[in-house]
Coordinates of C-alpha atoms and ligand atoms in Angstrom, one line a residue:
M110 CA -14.4 -118.8 9.7
T111 CA -16.5 -116.1 8.4
Q112 CA -19.0 -116.0 5.9
A113 CA -19.4 -113.4 3.4
S114 CA -22.9 -114.1 1.8
T115 CA -24.8 -111.8 2.7
S116 CA -27.6 -114.7 2.2
S117 CA -25.8 -116.6 5.2
R118 CA -28.8 -116.2 7.8
A119 CA -31.3 -117.0 5.4
F120 CA -33.2 -120.0 6.6
V121 CA -36.5 -121.5 6.6
S122 CA -38.3 -123.3 9.0
L123 CA -41.3 -125.7 7.6
I124 CA -42.7 -126.6 11.1
G125 CA -45.8 -128.5 11.9
A126 CA -48.0 -126.4 14.2
G127 CA -50.3 -129.1 15.6
P128 CA -54.1 -129.6 15.4
G129 CA -54.8 -126.8 17.2
D130 CA -54.4 -126.9 20.9
P131 CA -51.0 -124.7 21.4
G132 CA -49.6 -127.5 23.6
L133 CA -49.4 -130.2 20.8
L134 CA -46.2 -127.6 18.9
T135 CA -43.2 -129.2 19.6
L136 CA -40.3 -128.3 21.1
R137 CA -38.1 -128.0 18.5
G138 CA -40.8 -126.0 16.6
Q139 CA -41.3 -123.7 19.8
H140 CA -37.4 -122.9 19.4
A141 CA -37.7 -122.4 16.1
L142 CA -40.2 -120.0 16.8
Q143 CA -38.1 -118.5 19.2
N144 CA -35.5 -118.0 16.8
A145 CA -37.3 -116.3 13.7
D146 CA -37.1 -112.8 11.7
V147 CA -40.3 -113.5 10.2
V148 CA -43.2 -116.1 11.0
L149 CA -46.0 -116.7 7.8
F150 CA -48.7 -118.5 9.6
D151 CA -52.5 -120.2 7.8
Y152 CA -55.9 -120.0 9.1
L153 CA -54.9 -123.7 10.5
A154 CA -52.2 -122.7 12.6
N155 CA -52.8 -121.6 16.2
P156 CA -52.0 -117.6 16.3
E157 CA -51.8 -118.6 19.7
L158 CA -48.4 -120.0 18.6
L159 CA -46.9 -116.4 18.0
R160 CA -46.5 -115.8 21.5
W161 CA -43.4 -117.7 21.0
C162 CA -42.1 -115.1 19.0
P163 CA -43.3 -111.4 20.4
D164 CA -40.8 -109.7 18.2
A165 CA -40.9 -111.8 15.2
H166 CA -42.8 -109.7 12.4
T167 CA -45.7 -111.7 11.3
I168 CA -47.7 -112.0 7.7
Y169 CA -50.7 -114.1 7.4
V170 CA -51.1 -116.1 4.9
G171 CA -54.3 -117.5 3.3
K172 CA -57.8 -118.0 4.6
K173 CA -59.6 -121.0 4.2
G174 CA -58.2 -122.8 1.0
F175 CA -55.1 -120.8 -0.1
S176 CA -56.7 -120.3 -3.5
E177 CA -58.7 -117.5 -2.1
Y178 CA -56.2 -115.4 -0.5
I179 CA -53.2 -115.9 -2.0
T180 CA -51.9 -118.7 -4.5
Q181 CA -49.8 -121.4 -3.7
E182 CA -47.3 -120.4 -5.9
Q183 CA -47.2 -117.4 -4.3
I184 CA -46.7 -118.3 -0.9
N185 CA -43.7 -120.5 -2.2
A186 CA -41.9 -117.4 -3.6
L187 CA -42.8 -115.1 -0.4
I188 CA -41.4 -117.9 1.6
V189 CA -38.0 -118.0 -0.3
N190 CA -37.5 -114.1 -1.3
T191 CA -38.4 -113.4 2.8
A192 CA -35.9 -115.6 3.7
Q193 CA -33.4 -113.7 1.4
Q194 CA -34.3 -110.2 2.2
N195 CA -31.9 -107.8 4.4
G196 CA -29.4 -109.8 3.8
G197 CA -31.0 -113.4 5.0
Q198 CA -33.3 -113.9 7.6
R199 CA -34.5 -116.7 9.7
V200 CA -38.7 -117.8 8.6
A201 CA -40.4 -119.4 10.5
R202 CA -43.2 -121.3 8.3
L203 CA -46.1 -122.5 10.6
K204 CA -48.5 -124.9 8.7
G205 CA -51.6 -126.7 10.3
G206 CA -50.9 -130.2 11.6
D207 CA -48.0 -131.6 10.2
V208 CA -45.8 -129.9 7.3
F209 CA -46.0 -133.4 4.9
V210 CA -49.5 -134.3 5.3
F211 CA -51.5 -132.5 3.0
G212 CA -51.5 -128.7 2.8
R213 CA -48.2 -128.6 0.1
G214 CA -45.7 -128.8 2.7
G215 CA -43.6 -130.5 0.0
E216 CA -43.7 -128.1 -2.4
E217 CA -42.6 -125.1 -0.1
A218 CA -39.4 -127.7 0.6
E219 CA -39.1 -127.9 -2.5
A220 CA -39.1 -124.1 -3.6
C221 CA -36.3 -123.6 -1.4
A222 CA -34.1 -126.8 -2.4
H223 CA -34.5 -124.4 -6.0
A224 CA -33.7 -121.5 -4.6
G225 CA -31.0 -123.0 -2.6
V226 CA -32.2 -121.5 0.6
G227 CA -31.7 -123.8 3.7
F228 CA -34.5 -125.6 5.2
E229 CA -35.7 -127.8 7.9
I230 CA -38.3 -129.8 8.5
V231 CA -40.0 -129.5 12.2
P232 CA -42.6 -132.4 11.7
G233 CA -46.3 -131.9 13.7
V234 CA -48.8 -133.5 15.0
T235 CA -51.3 -134.3 12.3
S236 CA -55.0 -133.5 12.9
A237 CA -55.6 -136.8 10.9
I238 CA -54.8 -138.5 14.3
A239 CA -55.3 -136.1 16.9
A240 CA -58.6 -134.5 16.1
P241 CA -60.3 -138.3 16.3
A242 CA -57.9 -138.6 19.7
Y243 CA -59.5 -135.5 20.9
A244 CA -62.6 -137.1 19.8
G245 CA -62.1 -139.8 22.3
I246 CA -61.2 -142.1 18.7
P247 CA -57.9 -144.4 18.5
V248 CA -57.4 -144.7 14.5
T249 CA -55.5 -148.2 15.4
H250 CA -57.3 -150.8 18.4
R251 CA -55.6 -154.4 19.2
D252 CA -59.2 -155.6 18.7
V253 CA -60.9 -153.6 15.9
A254 CA -58.3 -151.9 13.7
R255 CA -54.7 -152.7 12.6
S256 CA -54.3 -150.5 9.9
F257 CA -55.6 -146.9 8.7
A258 CA -55.1 -144.8 5.5
V259 CA -55.2 -140.8 5.5
L260 CA -57.3 -139.5 2.4
T261 CA -57.9 -136.6 1.0
G262 CA -61.8 -135.2 -0.1
N263 CA -60.3 -132.6 -2.3
T264 CA -60.0 -133.5 -5.9
R265 CA -57.6 -130.8 -6.2
E266 CA -55.3 -132.5 -3.7
G267 CA -55.4 -135.6 -5.8
G268 CA -58.4 -137.4 -4.6
A269 CA -58.8 -141.0 -3.4
H270 CA -58.7 -144.2 -4.6
Y271 CA -61.5 -145.9 -2.7
E272 CA -61.2 -149.5 -4.5
R273 CA -57.2 -149.7 -2.9
L274 CA -58.6 -149.1 0.2
S275 CA -60.4 -152.2 0.6
G276 CA -58.4 -153.8 3.4
V277 CA -58.1 -151.0 5.0
D278 CA -59.2 -151.0 9.2
T279 CA -59.5 -147.1 9.6
L280 CA -60.3 -144.4 6.9
L281 CA -59.9 -140.8 7.7
L282 CA -60.3 -138.4 5.5
L283 CA -59.5 -134.8 5.4
M284 CA -60.5 -131.4 3.7
G285 CA -63.7 -134.0 2.8
V286 CA -66.7 -131.8 4.9
R287 CA -68.3 -130.2 1.2
N288 CA -68.1 -133.4 -0.8
L289 CA -68.8 -135.9 2.3
D290 CA -71.9 -137.3 0.5
T291 CA -70.5 -138.0 -2.5
I292 CA -67.3 -139.8 -0.9
A293 CA -69.8 -141.7 1.6
A294 CA -71.5 -142.9 -1.6
E295 CA -68.2 -143.8 -3.3
L296 CA -66.9 -145.5 -0.1
I297 CA -70.1 -147.5 -0.4
A298 CA -70.4 -148.5 -3.8
S299 CA -66.7 -149.7 -3.7
G300 CA -67.6 -151.9 -1.2
R301 CA -67.5 -150.8 2.5
D302 CA -70.5 -151.8 4.7
P303 CA -73.0 -148.8 5.0
Q304 CA -73.2 -149.6 8.9
T305 CA -69.6 -148.6 9.6
P306 CA -69.4 -146.3 12.2
A307 CA -68.4 -142.9 11.4
A308 CA -67.7 -139.5 13.1
T309 CA -67.1 -136.2 12.0
V310 CA -64.5 -133.9 14.3
Q311 CA -64.8 -130.1 13.7
W312 CA -61.4 -128.0 14.9
G313 CA -60.3 -130.5 16.5
S314 CA -58.1 -130.3 20.1
T315 CA -59.6 -126.8 20.3
H316 CA -62.3 -125.4 22.7
Q317 CA -64.5 -125.0 19.3
Q318 CA -64.5 -128.8 19.2
R319 CA -67.5 -130.4 17.3
V320 CA -68.4 -133.7 16.8
A321 CA -71.0 -135.6 14.7
T322 CA -71.3 -139.4 15.0
G323 CA -73.3 -141.9 12.7
T324 CA -72.8 -144.7 10.1
L325 CA -71.0 -144.4 6.5
E326 CA -74.3 -144.2 5.2
T327 CA -76.1 -141.5 7.6
I328 CA -72.9 -138.9 8.4
A329 CA -73.3 -136.6 5.6
Q330 CA -76.5 -135.6 6.5
A331 CA -75.4 -135.8 10.2
V332 CA -72.7 -133.2 9.7
K333 CA -75.1 -131.0 7.4
D334 CA -77.7 -131.2 10.3
A335 CA -75.3 -130.3 12.9
G336 CA -73.7 -127.5 11.0
L337 CA -70.5 -128.8 10.8
E338 CA -68.0 -127.2 8.1
A339 CA -64.2 -127.3 7.7
P340 CA -61.9 -127.8 9.1
A341 CA -63.0 -131.2 10.1
V342 CA -61.5 -134.5 10.0
T343 CA -64.1 -137.8 9.3
V344 CA -63.5 -141.2 10.6
V345 CA -64.8 -144.0 8.8
G346 CA -64.1 -147.5 10.9
E347 CA -65.3 -149.5 13.7
V348 CA -63.1 -147.3 16.1
V349 CA -65.8 -145.0 16.1
K350 CA -67.8 -146.7 18.7
L351 CA -65.0 -146.8 21.3
R352 CA -65.8 -142.4 21.4
D353 CA -68.4 -144.2 23.7
K354 CA -66.1 -145.0 25.9
L355 CA -63.3 -142.7 25.7
R356 CA -64.9 -139.3 25.2
W357 CA -62.6 -137.2 27.5
F358 CA -62.0 -134.0 26.0
D359 CA -65.2 -132.2 25.2
N360 CA -66.9 -133.5 28.0
A361 CA -64.5 -132.7 30.8
P362 CA -65.3 -129.8 33.0
T363 CA -63.4 -127.2 31.5
F364 CA -65.2 -127.7 28.0
G365 CA -67.7 -125.2 27.1
G366 CA -67.3 -122.7 30.1
P367 CA -67.8 -119.1 29.6
L368 CA -64.6 -118.1 27.9
S369 CA -64.6 -121.3 26.1
G370 CA -63.2 -120.9 22.1
K371 CA -63.0 -117.2 23.4
T372 CA -60.2 -115.1 22.6
V373 CA -59.5 -113.0 25.6
A374 CA -56.8 -110.3 25.2
V375 CA -54.0 -110.2 27.9
T376 CA -52.5 -106.7 28.3
R377 CA -48.5 -107.7 29.6
T378 CA -44.9 -106.7 28.4
R379 CA -43.1 -108.9 26.4
D380 CA -41.1 -110.3 29.0
G381 CA -44.1 -110.2 31.9
S382 CA -45.4 -113.8 33.3
S383 CA -47.7 -115.9 31.3
A384 CA -49.2 -117.1 34.6
L385 CA -52.5 -115.5 33.8
S386 CA -53.0 -116.8 30.3
D387 CA -52.1 -120.1 31.5
V388 CA -55.2 -119.8 33.5
L389 CA -57.5 -118.6 30.9
R390 CA -56.4 -121.4 28.6
A391 CA -57.0 -123.5 31.0
R392 CA -60.9 -122.4 31.1
G393 CA -60.8 -122.7 27.2
A394 CA -60.1 -119.5 26.2
S395 CA -58.0 -118.7 23.2
V396 CA -55.4 -116.2 24.5
L397 CA -54.0 -113.4 22.7
E398 CA -51.2 -112.0 24.3
V399 CA -50.8 -108.1 23.2
P400 CA -47.7 -106.7 24.5
L401 CA -48.7 -102.7 24.8
I402 CA -45.7 -101.9 27.2
R403 CA -42.2 -103.3 27.1
F404 CA -39.4 -102.7 30.3
E405 CA -36.1 -101.1 29.6
A406 CA -33.2 -100.0 31.5
A407 CA -33.4 -96.5 33.1
S408 CA -32.0 -93.8 31.1
D409 CA -29.1 -93.7 33.3
G410 CA -28.6 -97.3 33.8
G411 CA -29.7 -97.5 36.6
G412 CA -26.7 -95.8 38.1
A413 CA -28.4 -93.0 40.5
A414 CA -30.7 -95.9 41.7
L415 CA -27.7 -97.9 43.0
N416 CA -25.9 -95.1 44.3
V417 CA -29.0 -94.2 46.4
L418 CA -29.6 -97.6 47.6
R419 CA -25.6 -98.0 48.6
D420 CA -26.1 -95.5 51.4
F421 CA -29.9 -96.4 52.4
R422 CA -31.6 -97.2 55.3
G423 CA -35.2 -97.9 55.8
W424 CA -37.8 -99.1 53.8
L425 CA -37.4 -99.8 50.4
L426 CA -40.6 -100.1 48.3
L427 CA -41.1 -102.5 45.5
T428 CA -44.5 -102.1 44.0
S429 CA -44.3 -104.4 40.8
N430 CA -42.5 -107.5 39.5
Q431 CA -40.9 -105.7 36.8
A432 CA -39.3 -104.2 40.0
V433 CA -37.9 -107.1 41.3
T434 CA -36.5 -108.1 38.0
A435 CA -35.6 -105.2 37.7
L436 CA -33.4 -104.4 40.6
F437 CA -31.8 -108.1 40.3
S438 CA -30.5 -106.9 37.0
L439 CA -29.2 -104.1 38.2
L440 CA -27.1 -105.8 41.2
D441 CA -26.1 -108.4 38.7
G442 CA -24.9 -105.8 36.3
A443 CA -23.0 -104.4 39.5
E444 CA -21.4 -107.7 40.4
L445 CA -23.9 -107.6 43.2
D446 CA -26.6 -109.6 44.4
A447 CA -29.1 -110.1 47.0
R448 CA -26.7 -109.1 50.0
A449 CA -26.2 -105.7 48.9
L450 CA -29.9 -105.2 50.0
A451 CA -29.1 -106.7 53.8
H452 CA -29.9 -103.3 55.6
V453 CA -33.0 -102.2 54.1
R454 CA -36.4 -103.7 54.8
I455 CA -38.7 -104.8 52.1
A456 CA -42.2 -103.6 51.5
A457 CA -43.9 -105.7 48.3
V458 CA -46.8 -104.2 46.8
G459 CA -49.0 -107.1 47.0
P460 CA -48.7 -111.0 46.8
S461 CA -47.5 -111.4 43.4
T462 CA -44.4 -109.1 44.0
A463 CA -43.6 -110.7 47.2
R464 CA -43.7 -114.4 45.5
S465 CA -41.2 -112.5 42.8
L466 CA -38.8 -111.6 45.7
A467 CA -39.3 -115.1 47.2
E468 CA -38.2 -116.7 44.4
R469 CA -35.0 -114.9 44.3
G470 CA -34.5 -116.4 48.4
L471 CA -35.9 -112.8 49.6
R472 CA -39.1 -112.5 52.3
A473 CA -40.7 -109.2 52.1
D474 CA -41.1 -107.7 55.5
F475 CA -44.3 -106.3 54.5
V476 CA -47.1 -106.9 52.3
P477 CA -50.4 -104.8 52.4
S478 CA -53.7 -106.3 53.8
T479 CA -55.3 -105.3 50.3
P480 CA -52.6 -105.1 47.4
G481 CA -52.1 -101.6 45.7
A482 CA -50.0 -98.5 46.4
R483 CA -52.6 -97.0 48.5
H484 CA -52.9 -99.1 50.8
L485 CA -48.8 -99.6 51.0
G486 CA -48.8 -96.0 51.7
A487 CA -51.5 -96.2 54.2
E488 CA -50.5 -99.4 56.1
L489 CA -46.6 -99.4 55.9
P490 CA -45.6 -99.7 59.9
A491 CA -43.0 -97.1 59.1
D492 CA -42.5 -93.8 61.8
G493 CA -41.6 -90.4 60.8
G494 CA -37.8 -91.3 61.9
E495 CA -37.5 -93.9 58.9
A496 CA -37.1 -93.3 54.7
T497 CA -38.6 -94.7 52.1
L498 CA -37.0 -95.4 48.8
H499 CA -39.0 -96.3 46.0
L500 CA -37.3 -97.6 43.3
T501 CA -40.0 -98.0 40.1
S502 CA -40.0 -96.8 36.5
Q503 CA -40.4 -93.3 35.0
L504 CA -44.2 -93.6 34.9
A505 CA -45.1 -94.2 38.7
E506 CA -47.9 -92.6 39.8
D507 CA -47.7 -90.1 43.2
E508 CA -50.3 -92.0 45.1
L509 CA -47.8 -93.9 46.9
Q510 CA -46.0 -90.6 47.9
R511 CA -49.2 -89.1 48.4
A512 CA -50.2 -91.7 51.0
L513 CA -46.8 -91.8 53.0
E514 CA -46.2 -88.1 53.3
A515 CA -50.0 -87.8 54.5
H516 CA -48.7 -90.0 57.7
G517 CA -45.3 -88.1 57.6
I518 CA -43.2 -90.4 56.1
G519 CA -40.5 -89.3 54.0
Y520 CA -40.6 -90.5 50.3
T521 CA -37.7 -90.6 48.1
R522 CA -37.8 -92.2 44.0
A523 CA -35.2 -93.4 42.0
E524 CA -35.8 -94.7 38.2
L525 CA -35.1 -98.5 38.3
Y526 CA -36.4 -99.1 34.6
R527 CA -38.4 -97.2 32.2
T528 CA -42.1 -98.5 30.5
E529 CA -42.3 -98.0 26.9
A530 CA -45.1 -97.8 24.6
A531 CA -45.1 -101.2 22.2
A532 CA -47.9 -101.3 20.1
P533 CA -49.2 -104.5 18.7
D534 CA -48.5 -105.9 14.8
E535 CA -51.3 -105.7 12.7
N536 CA -52.2 -109.3 12.6
R537 CA -52.5 -108.9 17.0
L538 CA -54.4 -105.7 16.0
E539 CA -57.1 -107.8 14.1
R540 CA -57.3 -110.3 16.4
L541 CA -57.6 -107.7 19.4
K542 CA -60.5 -106.2 17.4
N543 CA -62.8 -109.8 17.9
A544 CA -61.9 -110.3 21.3
A545 CA -64.4 -111.0 23.7
V546 CA -62.8 -109.5 26.6
L547 CA -59.7 -107.6 27.3
T548 CA -57.4 -108.1 31.1
L549 CA -55.8 -104.9 31.9
A550 CA -52.7 -105.5 33.5
S551 CA -52.5 -101.9 35.2
G552 CA -53.0 -98.4 34.5
S553 CA -50.8 -97.9 32.2
A554 CA -51.6 -100.6 30.1
A555 CA -55.4 -98.9 29.8
R556 CA -54.3 -95.7 29.0
H557 CA -51.3 -96.9 26.6
L558 CA -54.6 -99.2 24.9
A559 CA -56.9 -96.0 24.8
K560 CA -54.4 -94.6 22.3
L561 CA -54.9 -97.1 20.0
A562 CA -58.6 -96.2 19.1
D563 CA -59.0 -95.1 15.9
A564 CA -61.9 -94.8 13.0
D565 CA -62.5 -98.2 13.2
F566 CA -61.5 -99.7 16.3
N567 CA -62.5 -98.2 19.6
P568 CA -61.1 -100.6 22.6
L569 CA -62.7 -98.1 25.1
N570 CA -66.0 -100.0 24.3
M571 CA -64.4 -103.6 25.1
P572 CA -65.4 -105.9 27.8
V573 CA -62.4 -105.4 30.4
A574 CA -61.2 -107.4 33.6
V575 CA -59.0 -105.6 35.9
M576 CA -57.3 -107.2 38.7
G577 CA -57.6 -104.4 41.2
P578 CA -59.6 -101.6 42.2
Q579 CA -56.7 -99.0 41.7
T580 CA -56.5 -100.2 37.6
A581 CA -60.3 -100.0 37.5
D582 CA -60.0 -96.2 38.1
A583 CA -57.1 -95.9 36.2
A584 CA -59.0 -97.7 33.2
R585 CA -62.4 -95.8 33.5
E586 CA -60.3 -92.4 33.4
A587 CA -58.7 -93.6 30.5
G588 CA -62.1 -93.6 29.2
F589 CA -63.3 -97.5 29.3
T590 CA -66.7 -98.0 30.1
R591 CA -67.3 -102.0 31.1
V592 CA -64.8 -102.5 33.8
T593 CA -65.1 -105.4 35.9
V594 CA -63.2 -105.6 39.1
A595 CA -61.8 -109.0 40.2
E596 CA -63.1 -109.8 43.6
T597 CA -59.8 -110.4 45.0
A598 CA -56.3 -110.3 44.0
S599 CA -56.1 -113.5 42.7
L600 CA -55.2 -114.7 38.7
E601 CA -58.4 -117.2 39.6
A602 CA -60.1 -114.6 40.2
L603 CA -59.3 -112.0 37.5
A604 CA -60.4 -114.8 35.3
D605 CA -63.8 -114.8 37.0
A606 CA -63.9 -111.2 36.6
A607 CA -63.4 -112.1 32.4
E608 CA -66.1 -114.8 32.8
R609 CA -68.2 -112.1 34.1
A610 CA -67.5 -109.7 31.5
V611 CA -68.0 -112.2 28.6
R612 CA -71.5 -112.5 30.0
G613 CA -72.2 -109.2 30.1
E614 CA -72.9 -108.8 33.9
Ligands
SAH199 N1 -51.1 -130.7 7.3 C1 -52.6 -131.0 8.3 C2 -53.5 -131.0 7.2 C3 -53.7 -129.8 6.3 S1 -55.3 -130.2 5.4 C4 -52.5 -132.1 9.5 O1 -51.4 -132.8 9.0 O2 -53.6 -131.8 9.8 C5 -56.2 -129.6 5.8 C6 -57.4 -130.1 6.4 O3 -56.8 -130.8 7.6 C7 -58.9 -129.5 6.9 O4 -59.3 -129.7 5.8 C8 -59.2 -130.5 7.9 O5 -59.2 -131.8 7.3 C9 -58.0 -131.1 8.6 N2 -57.5 -130.6 10.0 C10 -56.6 -129.2 10.1 N3 -56.8 -128.8 11.6 C11 -57.9 -129.9 12.0 C12 -58.7 -130.0 13.0 N4 -58.0 -128.8 14.2 N5 -59.6 -130.5 13.2 C13 -60.5 -131.0 12.2 N6 -60.1 -131.3 10.9 C14 -58.5 -130.5 10.8

């Protein structure tokens, strides 16, 4: 059955983004992001989640408190209109925490229903429960709390009827930092013991998490003294005492390191591996993946590369993970597989490329002692009688060729894939400007990034961390002035370099 309706694709996913830790997005939320044409997100939804939708158009709606930037009515209209544009689009609306716990998700769903736009609700992990959990506070506990209530301190959202809450053991207060003194006083006036333990958790589940503790009587002052602000959840109840025993997140060794809470921009290709991002996240960094380059098929579809490869006997040189990926998709496209490589010996530029080969069941015959094209060329155990074939991108540099020819070894190159520039969109550019450090994956990433320099943003002054001396040279040549090089060729060493760069060493 075909659908004639122009808005056949119009669909809205209202997604709970979770409280901040990007790992708390649900799988359904991830899938909806992956399928989105357009993503609308606000300040409570961690922008790191946008890594699931690198090709989607992203729209930022709302700084703290919707009204400062765009009204709720405008957001409702924007959601509906965006879904109906361009013959119907898939819209992912990312909302902090859960969709239907405050934050007006119900109204956004109603707007879709009213306009006849299909929608789904993808519930999320609410900060009301998760922020306390990351502070080591369970909202219920068999011995001390059998019920909890979630309330808002924002009178615009309805306010609370404190006297009706007298039988509830744990109170979870959202949007209540600013009015905390008034709210605490009203709770005491309505009969709650002033000595009830209380804690306020700011930016729960993120590496900016901060916690103040006290009693119902003292918490407002404690929050002021600590300088805590929105977004924060305040927990009132005996369960707060359990933090002494159950504190786990904000005293873990990974919490509060040099990268903790800092934005680290990782230049990468759209389909490249995000292993580095995982290493950085484990150190508490908020990772911004900046796709500066993207890979495309060779201009002739790889026909020439395939032809040379067919009759080639000698050393096949692979100088990136992408070369391995592209080689296998080329073989696959020609209905071939790894057996087509049986008659060549394979040299990988470094351990990472060798690993990509190993993942496809191939052992590299040679890997230089130090990764890099220069070393590959100098160390390759070939003699003058052997030929080399370098399958690479149209941007390959001449270093490898020069090093080989210096040893009298013949060199042939064929285009296996193309590297094209991809400029980051507005939102990513904005975050990039505020990044504490930048990691450069390659010389071409350095050159692409240098081109982004304009009147109000000069990436060349940012501290950058790079994996190897060659990328460092390329970065300096491109104009970067603050380059830190990893001590060894590993992701952990690169993360160490990023830490040194942040500390200004
Ligand atoms: N739908 C959201 C709540 C939106 S109302 C949810 O389910 O979590 C906005 C309020 O949520 C903030 O004022 C703050 O009280 C709370 N909040 C959201 N994220 C938070 C976080 N990471 N840490 C502490 N409080 C948070």
